[in-house]
């Protein structure tokens, strides 16, 4: 209910196809094409997959990329198909922390300040969708607010 008040949609979907750290983006897209199609019908057309585990050679760089507060110019839909991670939303004077796990779909409106923490020992796979490729571009706010809140290791 609180998320809906700030325009964030949260729901759970059935995700039954196993995903491992070695699953390719194309394999994940193929496995979850029906879910992607339903989101494309809602206006989400640019799709990418993030699949990170302990063995990922760029796990620190990826964590650093998403852990800083930023915005997107378009709505973002994110479907978790394995593991979990922590989304944070900074709206007015409040920060909302949402632990997302396998089967969770979160739709974040354009312009909401956010950051995502996959933790020091990541294990998650998520399908992200935007209205267009340009929507994927993040705009850093320059604020250090994310450093003042618990990170994923505290959950």
mmCIF file of C-alpha atoms in Angstrom:
data_model
loop_
_atom_site.group_PDB
_atom_site.id
_atom_site.type_symbol
_atom_site.label_atom_id
_atom_site.label_comp_id
_atom_site.label_asym_id
_atom_site.label_seq_id
_atom_site.Cartn_x
_atom_site.Cartn_y
_atom_site.Cartn_z
ATOM 1 C CA UNK A 1 0.000 0.000 0.000
ATOM 2 C CA UNK A 2 2.811 2.419 0.855
ATOM 3 C CA UNK A 3 4.543 1.709 -2.438
ATOM 4 C CA UNK A 4 1.334 2.375 -4.349
ATOM 5 C CA UNK A 5 1.109 5.768 -2.642
ATOM 6 C CA UNK A 6 4.410 6.775 -4.273
ATOM 7 C CA UNK A 7 3.422 5.269 -7.619
ATOM 8 C CA UNK A 8 5.493 2.065 -7.359
ATOM 9 C CA UNK A 9 3.704 -1.118 -8.410
ATOM 10 C CA UNK A 10 4.724 -4.352 -6.674
ATOM 11 C CA UNK A 11 3.331 -7.780 -7.450
ATOM 12 C CA UNK A 12 4.350 -11.380 -7.546
ATOM 13 C CA UNK A 13 4.538 -13.497 -10.677
ATOM 14 C CA UNK A 14 5.061 -17.194 -11.253
ATOM 15 C CA UNK A 15 8.665 -17.850 -12.213
ATOM 16 C CA UNK A 16 9.299 -21.549 -12.498
ATOM 17 C CA UNK A 17 12.163 -21.950 -14.959
ATOM 18 C CA UNK A 18 15.438 -22.440 -13.050
ATOM 19 C CA UNK A 19 18.109 -19.794 -13.631
ATOM 20 C CA UNK A 20 21.750 -20.250 -12.694
ATOM 21 C CA UNK A 21 24.696 -17.870 -12.739
ATOM 22 C CA UNK A 22 25.712 -19.454 -16.039
ATOM 23 C CA UNK A 23 22.340 -18.865 -17.729
ATOM 24 C CA UNK A 24 22.729 -16.477 -20.638
ATOM 25 C CA UNK A 25 20.578 -13.414 -21.117
ATOM 26 C CA UNK A 26 19.037 -14.990 -24.204
ATOM 27 C CA UNK A 27 18.195 -18.193 -22.308
ATOM 28 C CA UNK A 28 16.476 -16.131 -19.608
ATOM 29 C CA UNK A 29 14.559 -14.057 -22.155
ATOM 30 C CA UNK A 30 13.431 -17.211 -23.956
ATOM 31 C CA UNK A 31 12.338 -18.869 -20.698
ATOM 32 C CA UNK A 32 10.309 -15.843 -19.618
ATOM 33 C CA UNK A 33 9.056 -14.624 -22.991
ATOM 34 C CA UNK A 34 5.406 -14.808 -21.883
ATOM 35 C CA UNK A 35 6.099 -12.471 -18.945
ATOM 36 C CA UNK A 36 8.072 -10.139 -21.199
ATOM 37 C CA UNK A 37 5.235 -10.134 -23.743
ATOM 38 C CA UNK A 38 2.746 -9.091 -21.050
ATOM 39 C CA UNK A 39 4.995 -6.207 -20.044
ATOM 40 C CA UNK A 40 5.597 -5.215 -23.668
ATOM 41 C CA UNK A 41 1.821 -4.971 -24.068
ATOM 42 C CA UNK A 42 1.932 -2.399 -21.239
ATOM 43 C CA UNK A 43 4.457 -0.269 -23.176
ATOM 44 C CA UNK A 44 7.789 -1.737 -22.094
ATOM 45 C CA UNK A 45 9.847 -2.558 -25.195
ATOM 46 C CA UNK A 46 13.551 -2.311 -24.324
ATOM 47 C CA UNK A 47 14.651 -5.472 -22.520
ATOM 48 C CA UNK A 48 17.882 -6.392 -20.796
ATOM 49 C CA UNK A 49 18.930 -9.068 -18.344
ATOM 50 C CA UNK A 50 21.214 -8.787 -15.355
ATOM 51 C CA UNK A 51 22.510 -12.098 -14.017
ATOM 52 C CA UNK A 52 25.163 -11.840 -11.317
ATOM 53 C CA UNK A 53 26.564 -14.362 -8.885
ATOM 54 C CA UNK A 54 29.696 -14.763 -6.771
ATOM 55 C CA UNK A 55 31.691 -15.895 -9.812
ATOM 56 C CA UNK A 56 30.795 -12.937 -12.026
ATOM 57 C CA UNK A 57 34.077 -11.226 -12.997
ATOM 58 C CA UNK A 58 32.547 -7.730 -12.814
ATOM 59 C CA UNK A 59 30.391 -8.088 -9.706
ATOM 60 C CA UNK A 60 32.075 -5.189 -7.862
ATOM 61 C CA UNK A 61 31.759 -2.864 -10.865
ATOM 62 C CA UNK A 62 28.104 -3.768 -11.338
ATOM 63 C CA UNK A 63 27.343 -3.198 -7.661
ATOM 64 C CA UNK A 64 29.080 0.168 -7.814
ATOM 65 C CA UNK A 65 27.077 1.144 -10.889
ATOM 66 C CA UNK A 66 23.660 0.645 -9.276
ATOM 67 C CA UNK A 67 24.335 1.553 -5.636
ATOM 68 C CA UNK A 68 24.428 5.317 -6.232
ATOM 69 C CA UNK A 69 21.217 7.313 -6.227
ATOM 70 C CA UNK A 70 19.927 7.913 -9.739
ATOM 71 C CA UNK A 71 16.803 8.392 -11.820
ATOM 72 C CA UNK A 72 15.548 7.209 -15.187
ATOM 73 C CA UNK A 73 13.552 9.277 -17.666
ATOM 74 C CA UNK A 74 11.138 6.386 -18.256
ATOM 75 C CA UNK A 75 9.274 3.900 -16.100
ATOM 76 C CA UNK A 76 11.238 0.756 -15.280
ATOM 77 C CA UNK A 77 9.825 -2.744 -14.808
ATOM 78 C CA UNK A 78 12.074 -5.262 -13.086
ATOM 79 C CA UNK A 79 11.163 -8.944 -12.783
ATOM 80 C CA UNK A 80 13.349 -11.031 -10.486
ATOM 81 C CA UNK A 81 13.719 -14.566 -11.835
ATOM 82 C CA UNK A 82 16.360 -15.757 -9.333
ATOM 83 C CA UNK A 83 17.896 -14.633 -6.067
ATOM 84 C CA UNK A 84 17.252 -11.278 -4.467
ATOM 85 C CA UNK A 85 18.369 -7.672 -4.148
ATOM 86 C CA UNK A 86 17.448 -4.455 -2.366
ATOM 87 C CA UNK A 87 15.765 -1.523 -4.110
ATOM 88 C CA UNK A 88 15.641 1.818 -2.306
ATOM 89 C CA UNK A 89 13.413 4.740 -3.285
ATOM 90 C CA UNK A 90 14.021 8.288 -2.070
ATOM 91 C CA UNK A 91 10.795 10.278 -2.185
ATOM 92 C CA UNK A 92 10.590 13.635 -0.437
ATOM 93 C CA UNK A 93 12.032 13.055 3.046
ATOM 94 C CA UNK A 94 11.451 9.290 3.056
ATOM 95 C CA UNK A 95 13.452 6.283 1.921
ATOM 96 C CA UNK A 96 11.606 3.074 1.158
ATOM 97 C CA UNK A 97 13.636 -0.157 1.163
ATOM 98 C CA UNK A 98 12.132 -3.058 -0.773
ATOM 99 C CA UNK A 99 13.719 -6.494 -0.679
ATOM 100 C CA UNK A 100 12.909 -8.097 -4.030
ATOM 101 C CA UNK A 101 13.120 -11.852 -4.491
ATOM 102 C CA UNK A 102 12.426 -14.449 -7.142
ATOM 103 C CA UNK A 103 8.979 -13.855 -8.585
ATOM 104 C CA UNK A 104 8.737 -10.197 -7.591
ATOM 105 C CA UNK A 105 7.849 -7.632 -10.232
ATOM 106 C CA UNK A 106 8.423 -4.003 -9.371
ATOM 107 C CA UNK A 107 7.448 -1.139 -11.658
ATOM 108 C CA UNK A 108 9.119 2.162 -10.810
ATOM 109 C CA UNK A 109 7.830 5.432 -12.256
ATOM 110 C CA UNK A 110 10.155 7.701 -14.216
ATOM 111 C CA UNK A 111 11.920 10.287 -12.108
ATOM 112 C CA UNK A 112 11.833 8.465 -8.770
ATOM 113 C CA UNK A 113 15.230 8.644 -7.111
ATOM 114 C CA UNK A 114 16.483 5.135 -6.493
ATOM 115 C CA UNK A 115 19.421 2.863 -5.941
ATOM 116 C CA UNK A 116 19.815 -0.893 -6.021
ATOM 117 C CA UNK A 117 22.123 -3.017 -3.897
ATOM 118 C CA UNK A 118 22.974 -6.569 -4.891
ATOM 119 C CA UNK A 119 25.259 -7.038 -1.876
ATOM 120 C CA UNK A 120 28.848 -8.118 -1.522
ATOM 121 C CA UNK A 121 27.906 -11.732 -2.293
ATOM 122 C CA UNK A 122 25.426 -11.290 -5.139
ATOM 123 C CA UNK A 123 23.094 -13.926 -6.475
ATOM 124 C CA UNK A 124 20.250 -12.625 -8.570
ATOM 125 C CA UNK A 125 18.885 -12.519 -12.073
ATOM 126 C CA UNK A 126 16.415 -9.896 -13.199
ATOM 127 C CA UNK A 127 14.766 -8.874 -16.433
ATOM 128 C CA UNK A 128 14.600 -5.081 -16.770
ATOM 129 C CA UNK A 129 12.295 -3.348 -19.204
ATOM 130 C CA UNK A 130 11.923 0.278 -20.259
ATOM 131 C CA UNK A 131 9.812 1.994 -22.884
ATOM 132 C CA UNK A 132 12.864 2.533 -25.086
ATOM 133 C CA UNK A 133 16.624 2.024 -25.111
ATOM 134 C CA UNK A 134 17.059 5.661 -24.049
ATOM 135 C CA UNK A 135 15.051 4.917 -20.904
ATOM 136 C CA UNK A 136 17.808 2.630 -19.638
ATOM 137 C CA UNK A 137 20.147 5.598 -19.229
ATOM 138 C CA UNK A 138 20.526 6.499 -15.594
ATOM 139 C CA UNK A 139 21.051 10.022 -14.367
ATOM 140 C CA UNK A 140 23.071 10.267 -11.170
ATOM 141 C CA UNK A 141 21.663 12.721 -8.627
ATOM 142 C CA UNK A 142 25.048 13.370 -7.005
ATOM 143 C CA UNK A 143 23.527 12.873 -3.561
ATOM 144 C CA UNK A 144 25.256 10.592 -1.075
ATOM 145 C CA UNK A 145 21.984 9.480 0.500
ATOM 146 C CA UNK A 146 22.583 5.802 -0.322
ATOM 147 C CA UNK A 147 25.673 5.757 1.890
ATOM 148 C CA UNK A 148 23.574 6.805 4.894
ATOM 149 C CA UNK A 149 21.244 3.798 4.795
ATOM 150 C CA UNK A 150 21.749 0.098 5.524
ATOM 151 C CA UNK A 151 23.055 -1.861 2.588
ATOM 152 C CA UNK A 152 21.980 -5.299 1.423
ATOM 153 C CA UNK A 153 24.318 -7.074 3.837
ATOM 154 C CA UNK A 154 22.139 -5.789 6.708
ATOM 155 C CA UNK A 155 19.127 -7.827 5.495
#
